[in-house]
Amino acid sequence: MKTAICYYSRHHGNTLKVLQAMAQDSQVDLIDVTRRQAVRLEDYDCTGFASGIYYGTFQESVLQFARQHLPEGKAVFFVFTYGVLRPSYTKVIGQIARERGCPVLDEFGCKGYDTFGPFKLVGGIAKGHPDGQDLDNARRFYQNLKETYNRGAYR
Ligand SMILES: Cc1cc2nc3c(=O)[nH]c(=O)nc-3n(C[C@H](O)[C@H](O)[C@H](O)COP(=O)(O)O)c2cc1C
């Protein structure tokens, strides 16, 4: 499965750590949406969108990148890190995928060290995350995703 993951990771590089764990031993291109302007997601079997959560959703440049580059019907998945878990973080990116008729294979989220705003005063929350367990879970998530894809239900 040839995979691209289009990501934004700026606050503490938390999301990138998770993606690097997923990409270990697999054919995954990590695409920083703030650097790469031209990309052909048509050339990949599957596309991930990944972000730290900023004000309750994926960072705007990832949403914009998806609106601009996501081909119709492409299998997608989502990866995110957050300070505090809420159920709605993939709502907007999920909506973009649905509008393109893209099947959503799965999503992975875990805590990421957060020193935004008042949290800085207390030394931050979700300290130490993503930790070793989070990264193991991320690796397992991507292995399972490949198996799901290879079973062929989404082609
Ligand atoms: C400006 C800003 C806004 C944030 N908003 C949220 C939020 O709404 N919900 C949440 O759980 N975490 C929020 N966070 C924490 C980040 O989602 C978390 O630290 C994440 O792991 C950052 O990922 P990154 O290091 O890959 O950029 C925010 C952080 C920043 C800097």
PDB file of C-alpha atoms and ligand atoms in Angstrom:
ATOM      1  CA  MET A   1       0.000   0.000   0.000  1.00  0.00           C
ATOM      2  CA  LYS A   2       1.576   3.258  -1.133  1.00  0.00           C
ATOM      3  CA  THR A   3       0.588   5.931   1.351  1.00  0.00           C
ATOM      4  CA  ALA A   4       0.957   9.691   1.665  1.00  0.00           C
ATOM      5  CA  ILE A   5       0.267  11.425   4.969  1.00  0.00           C
ATOM      6  CA  CYS A   6      -0.311  15.172   4.688  1.00  0.00           C
ATOM      7  CA  TYR A   7       0.367  16.746   8.050  1.00  0.00           C
ATOM      8  CA  TYR A   8       0.751  19.843  10.188  1.00  0.00           C
ATOM      9  CA  SER A   9       2.797  19.507  13.385  1.00  0.00           C
ATOM     10  CA  ARG A  10       4.069  22.690  14.970  1.00  0.00           C
ATOM     11  CA  HIS A  11       3.297  23.055  18.680  1.00  0.00           C
ATOM     12  CA  HIS A  12       5.757  20.429  19.979  1.00  0.00           C
ATOM     13  CA  GLY A  13       6.162  18.155  16.952  1.00  0.00           C
ATOM     14  CA  ASN A  14       3.859  15.640  18.694  1.00  0.00           C
ATOM     15  CA  THR A  15       1.939  14.583  15.602  1.00  0.00           C
ATOM     16  CA  LEU A  16       5.124  14.153  13.587  1.00  0.00           C
ATOM     17  CA  LYS A  17       6.482  11.735  16.236  1.00  0.00           C
ATOM     18  CA  VAL A  18       3.354   9.613  15.840  1.00  0.00           C
ATOM     19  CA  LEU A  19       3.662   9.665  12.044  1.00  0.00           C
ATOM     20  CA  GLN A  20       7.329   8.702  12.142  1.00  0.00           C
ATOM     21  CA  ALA A  21       6.386   5.660  14.230  1.00  0.00           C
ATOM     22  CA  MET A  22       3.734   4.699  11.670  1.00  0.00           C
ATOM     23  CA  ALA A  23       6.116   5.217   8.763  1.00  0.00           C
ATOM     24  CA  GLN A  24       8.850   3.036  10.256  1.00  0.00           C
ATOM     25  CA  ASP A  25       9.297  -0.057   8.057  1.00  0.00           C
ATOM     26  CA  SER A  26       6.513   1.032   5.676  1.00  0.00           C
ATOM     27  CA  GLN A  27       6.275   2.834   2.382  1.00  0.00           C
ATOM     28  CA  VAL A  28       4.862   6.143   3.627  1.00  0.00           C
ATOM     29  CA  ASP A  29       5.600   9.640   2.310  1.00  0.00           C
ATOM     30  CA  LEU A  30       5.209  12.309   4.996  1.00  0.00           C
ATOM     31  CA  ILE A  31       4.139  15.580   3.403  1.00  0.00           C
ATOM     32  CA  ASP A  32       4.396  18.784   5.446  1.00  0.00           C
ATOM     33  CA  VAL A  33       1.495  20.870   4.137  1.00  0.00           C
ATOM     34  CA  THR A  34       3.293  24.106   5.012  1.00  0.00           C
ATOM     35  CA  ARG A  35       6.192  23.211   2.685  1.00  0.00           C
ATOM     36  CA  ARG A  36       4.807  21.146  -0.178  1.00  0.00           C
ATOM     37  CA  GLN A  37       2.572  22.967  -2.608  1.00  0.00           C
ATOM     38  CA  ALA A  38       2.444  20.479  -5.461  1.00  0.00           C
ATOM     39  CA  VAL A  39       1.486  16.886  -4.807  1.00  0.00           C
ATOM     40  CA  ARG A  40      -0.375  14.230  -6.776  1.00  0.00           C
ATOM     41  CA  LEU A  41      -2.398  12.218  -4.302  1.00  0.00           C
ATOM     42  CA  GLU A  42      -3.719  10.266  -7.310  1.00  0.00           C
ATOM     43  CA  ASP A  43      -0.351   8.464  -7.286  1.00  0.00           C
ATOM     44  CA  TYR A  44      -1.020   6.928  -3.850  1.00  0.00           C
ATOM     45  CA  ASP A  45      -3.298   4.048  -2.843  1.00  0.00           C
ATOM     46  CA  CYS A  46      -4.297   5.737   0.366  1.00  0.00           C
ATOM     47  CA  THR A  47      -3.988   9.204   1.919  1.00  0.00           C
ATOM     48  CA  GLY A  48      -3.759  10.178   5.572  1.00  0.00           C
ATOM     49  CA  PHE A  49      -4.440  13.633   6.958  1.00  0.00           C
ATOM     50  CA  ALA A  50      -2.772  14.409  10.271  1.00  0.00           C
ATOM     51  CA  SER A  51      -2.665  17.363  12.640  1.00  0.00           C
ATOM     52  CA  GLY A  52      -2.379  18.551  16.175  1.00  0.00           C
ATOM     53  CA  ILE A  53      -5.790  19.804  17.268  1.00  0.00           C
ATOM     54  CA  TYR A  54      -6.027  23.585  17.118  1.00  0.00           C
ATOM     55  CA  TYR A  55      -9.176  25.234  18.477  1.00  0.00           C
ATOM     56  CA  GLY A  56     -11.188  22.046  18.261  1.00  0.00           C
ATOM     57  CA  THR A  57     -10.264  20.875  14.784  1.00  0.00           C
ATOM     58  CA  PHE A  58      -7.446  19.967  12.392  1.00  0.00           C
ATOM     59  CA  GLN A  59      -5.214  22.951  11.704  1.00  0.00           C
ATOM     60  CA  GLU A  60      -6.584  25.061   8.851  1.00  0.00           C
ATOM     61  CA  SER A  61      -3.685  24.422   6.455  1.00  0.00           C
ATOM     62  CA  VAL A  62      -4.436  20.650   6.529  1.00  0.00           C
ATOM     63  CA  LEU A  63      -8.124  21.288   5.836  1.00  0.00           C
ATOM     64  CA  GLN A  64      -7.178  23.629   3.001  1.00  0.00           C
ATOM     65  CA  PHE A  65      -4.705  21.102   1.598  1.00  0.00           C
ATOM     66  CA  ALA A  66      -7.394  18.394   1.617  1.00  0.00           C
ATOM     67  CA  ARG A  67      -9.880  20.694  -0.127  1.00  0.00           C
ATOM     68  CA  GLN A  68      -7.281  21.466  -2.774  1.00  0.00           C
ATOM     69  CA  HIS A  69      -5.670  18.075  -3.398  1.00  0.00           C
ATOM     70  CA  LEU A  70      -7.894  15.185  -2.287  1.00  0.00           C
ATOM     71  CA  PRO A  71      -9.075  13.217  -5.341  1.00  0.00           C
ATOM     72  CA  GLU A  72     -12.606  11.809  -5.551  1.00  0.00           C
ATOM     73  CA  GLY A  73     -13.025   8.363  -4.041  1.00  0.00           C
ATOM     74  CA  LYS A  74      -9.516   8.058  -2.523  1.00  0.00           C
ATOM     75  CA  ALA A  75      -9.318   5.903   0.626  1.00  0.00           C
ATOM     76  CA  VAL A  76      -8.368   8.152   3.567  1.00  0.00           C
ATOM     77  CA  PHE A  77      -7.559   7.977   7.266  1.00  0.00           C
ATOM     78  CA  PHE A  78      -6.999  10.549   9.989  1.00  0.00           C
ATOM     79  CA  VAL A  79      -4.337  10.977  12.692  1.00  0.00           C
ATOM     80  CA  PHE A  80      -4.392  13.612  15.419  1.00  0.00           C
ATOM     81  CA  THR A  81      -2.886  14.553  18.774  1.00  0.00           C
ATOM     82  CA  TYR A  82      -4.660  16.644  21.387  1.00  0.00           C
ATOM     83  CA  GLY A  83      -4.393  18.005  24.907  1.00  0.00           C
ATOM     84  CA  VAL A  84      -7.879  16.901  25.978  1.00  0.00           C
ATOM     85  CA  LEU A  85      -9.942  14.311  24.092  1.00  0.00           C
ATOM     86  CA  ARG A  86     -13.279  15.363  22.607  1.00  0.00           C
ATOM     87  CA  PRO A  87     -15.324  13.343  20.127  1.00  0.00           C
ATOM     88  CA  SER A  88     -15.610  15.979  17.400  1.00  0.00           C
ATOM     89  CA  TYR A  89     -12.019  16.553  16.277  1.00  0.00           C
ATOM     90  CA  THR A  90     -12.353  14.805  12.885  1.00  0.00           C
ATOM     91  CA  LYS A  91     -15.748  16.304  12.058  1.00  0.00           C
ATOM     92  CA  VAL A  92     -14.550  18.903   9.527  1.00  0.00           C
ATOM     93  CA  ILE A  93     -11.895  16.764   7.801  1.00  0.00           C
ATOM     94  CA  GLY A  94     -14.436  13.913   7.731  1.00  0.00           C
ATOM     95  CA  GLN A  95     -16.951  16.187   6.043  1.00  0.00           C
ATOM     96  CA  ILE A  96     -14.421  17.129   3.345  1.00  0.00           C
ATOM     97  CA  ALA A  97     -13.739  13.425   2.693  1.00  0.00           C
ATOM     98  CA  ARG A  98     -17.439  12.559   2.543  1.00  0.00           C
ATOM     99  CA  GLU A  99     -18.104  15.355   0.046  1.00  0.00           C
ATOM    100  CA  ARG A 100     -15.484  13.741  -2.242  1.00  0.00           C
ATOM    101  CA  GLY A 101     -16.949  10.258  -1.827  1.00  0.00           C
ATOM    102  CA  CYS A 102     -13.779   9.111  -0.043  1.00  0.00           C
ATOM    103  CA  PRO A 103     -14.115   6.070   2.248  1.00  0.00           C
ATOM    104  CA  VAL A 104     -12.658   6.733   5.710  1.00  0.00           C
ATOM    105  CA  LEU A 105     -10.692   3.605   6.674  1.00  0.00           C
ATOM    106  CA  ASP A 106     -10.012   4.548  10.302  1.00  0.00           C
ATOM    107  CA  GLU A 107      -8.698   7.239  12.631  1.00  0.00           C
ATOM    108  CA  PHE A 108      -6.039   7.367  15.327  1.00  0.00           C
ATOM    109  CA  GLY A 109      -5.743   9.930  18.102  1.00  0.00           C
ATOM    110  CA  CYS A 110      -3.569  10.210  21.189  1.00  0.00           C
ATOM    111  CA  LYS A 111      -2.511  12.813  23.730  1.00  0.00           C
ATOM    112  CA  GLY A 112       0.220  15.319  22.825  1.00  0.00           C
ATOM    113  CA  TYR A 113       2.099  17.582  25.229  1.00  0.00           C
ATOM    114  CA  ASP A 114       0.138  20.848  25.378  1.00  0.00           C
ATOM    115  CA  THR A 115       1.439  24.151  26.731  1.00  0.00           C
ATOM    116  CA  PHE A 116      -1.114  26.349  25.010  1.00  0.00           C
ATOM    117  CA  GLY A 117      -2.401  29.433  26.869  1.00  0.00           C
ATOM    118  CA  PRO A 118      -3.045  28.948  30.594  1.00  0.00           C
ATOM    119  CA  PHE A 119      -1.712  25.363  30.501  1.00  0.00           C
ATOM    120  CA  LYS A 120       1.769  26.853  30.202  1.00  0.00           C
ATOM    121  CA  LEU A 121       1.428  28.290  33.715  1.00  0.00           C
ATOM    122  CA  VAL A 122       1.080  24.791  35.167  1.00  0.00           C
ATOM    123  CA  GLY A 123       3.881  23.311  33.060  1.00  0.00           C
ATOM    124  CA  GLY A 124       1.533  21.986  30.408  1.00  0.00           C
ATOM    125  CA  ILE A 125      -0.832  19.013  30.219  1.00  0.00           C
ATOM    126  CA  ALA A 126      -0.427  15.562  28.645  1.00  0.00           C
ATOM    127  CA  LYS A 127       3.233  15.765  29.655  1.00  0.00           C
ATOM    128  CA  GLY A 128       5.469  13.135  28.107  1.00  0.00           C
ATOM    129  CA  HIS A 129       2.988  12.313  25.326  1.00  0.00           C
ATOM    130  CA  PRO A 130       3.140  10.822  22.845  1.00  0.00           C
ATOM    131  CA  ASP A 131       4.936   8.227  24.999  1.00  0.00           C
ATOM    132  CA  GLY A 132       6.277   4.783  24.117  1.00  0.00           C
ATOM    133  CA  GLN A 133       2.853   3.188  24.487  1.00  0.00           C
ATOM    134  CA  ASP A 134       1.264   5.808  22.210  1.00  0.00           C
ATOM    135  CA  LEU A 135       3.917   5.136  19.568  1.00  0.00           C
ATOM    136  CA  ASP A 136       3.417   1.357  19.820  1.00  0.00           C
ATOM    137  CA  ASN A 137      -0.317   1.908  19.396  1.00  0.00           C
ATOM    138  CA  ALA A 138       0.371   4.113  16.371  1.00  0.00           C
ATOM    139  CA  ARG A 139       2.540   1.423  14.765  1.00  0.00           C
ATOM    140  CA  ARG A 140      -0.139  -1.207  15.391  1.00  0.00           C
ATOM    141  CA  PHE A 141      -2.813   1.113  13.999  1.00  0.00           C
ATOM    142  CA  TYR A 142      -0.945   1.476  10.724  1.00  0.00           C
ATOM    143  CA  GLN A 143      -0.298  -2.277  10.439  1.00  0.00           C
ATOM    144  CA  ASN A 144      -4.034  -2.923  10.917  1.00  0.00           C
ATOM    145  CA  LEU A 145      -4.877  -0.213   8.408  1.00  0.00           C
ATOM    146  CA  LYS A 146      -2.675  -1.907   5.804  1.00  0.00           C
ATOM    147  CA  GLU A 147      -4.410  -5.222   6.463  1.00  0.00           C
ATOM    148  CA  THR A 148      -7.820  -3.562   6.081  1.00  0.00           C
ATOM    149  CA  TYR A 149      -6.734  -2.015   2.810  1.00  0.00           C
ATOM    150  CA  ASN A 150      -5.167  -5.226   1.520  1.00  0.00           C
ATOM    151  CA  ARG A 151      -8.371  -7.156   2.205  1.00  0.00           C
ATOM    152  CA  GLY A 152      -9.635  -5.042  -0.687  1.00  0.00           C
ATOM    153  CA  ALA A 153     -12.877  -3.708   0.706  1.00  0.00           C
ATOM    154  CA  TYR A 154     -12.013  -0.159  -0.342  1.00  0.00           C
ATOM    155  CA  ARG A 155     -10.746  -0.629  -3.902  1.00  0.00           C
TER     156      ARG A 155
HETATM  157  C1  LIG B   1      -3.092  27.395  19.479  1.00  0.00           C
HETATM  158  C2  LIG B   1      -3.381  26.027  20.059  1.00  0.00           C
HETATM  159  C3  LIG B   1      -4.696  25.570  20.157  1.00  0.00           C
HETATM  160  C4  LIG B   1      -4.959  24.295  20.685  1.00  0.00           C
HETATM  161  N1  LIG B   1      -6.279  23.878  20.767  1.00  0.00           N
HETATM  162  C5  LIG B   1      -6.544  22.644  21.292  1.00  0.00           C
HETATM  163  C6  LIG B   1      -7.890  22.178  21.398  1.00  0.00           C
HETATM  164  O1  LIG B   1      -8.852  22.831  20.988  1.00  0.00           O
HETATM  165  N2  LIG B   1      -8.110  20.959  21.965  1.00  0.00           N
HETATM  166  C7  LIG B   1      -7.071  20.177  22.430  1.00  0.00           C
HETATM  167  O2  LIG B   1      -7.319  19.097  22.956  1.00  0.00           O
HETATM  168  N3  LIG B   1      -5.771  20.590  22.319  1.00  0.00           N
HETATM  169  C8  LIG B   1      -5.493  21.799  21.760  1.00  0.00           C
HETATM  170  N4  LIG B   1      -4.181  22.214  21.645  1.00  0.00           N
HETATM  171  C9  LIG B   1      -3.097  21.272  22.041  1.00  0.00           C
HETATM  172  C10 LIG B   1      -2.544  20.519  20.824  1.00  0.00           C
HETATM  173  O3  LIG B   1      -3.590  19.913  20.063  1.00  0.00           O
HETATM  174  C11 LIG B   1      -1.586  19.393  21.229  1.00  0.00           C
HETATM  175  O4  LIG B   1      -0.537  19.883  22.027  1.00  0.00           O
HETATM  176  C12 LIG B   1      -1.042  18.700  19.990  1.00  0.00           C
HETATM  177  O5  LIG B   1      -0.352  17.529  20.380  1.00  0.00           O
HETATM  178  C13 LIG B   1      -0.099  19.594  19.187  1.00  0.00           C
HETATM  179  O6  LIG B   1       0.374  18.865  18.079  1.00  0.00           O
HETATM  180  P1  LIG B   1       1.750  19.244  17.325  1.00  0.00           P
HETATM  181  O7  LIG B   1       2.858  19.314  18.335  1.00  0.00           O
HETATM  182  O8  LIG B   1       1.923  18.107  16.354  1.00  0.00           O
HETATM  183  O9  LIG B   1       1.481  20.547  16.615  1.00  0.00           O
HETATM  184  C14 LIG B   1      -3.891  23.468  21.118  1.00  0.00           C
HETATM  185  C15 LIG B   1      -2.570  23.937  21.024  1.00  0.00           C
HETATM  186  C16 LIG B   1      -2.317  25.191  20.495  1.00  0.00           C
HETATM  187  C17 LIG B   1      -0.862  25.671  20.397  1.00  0.00           C
END
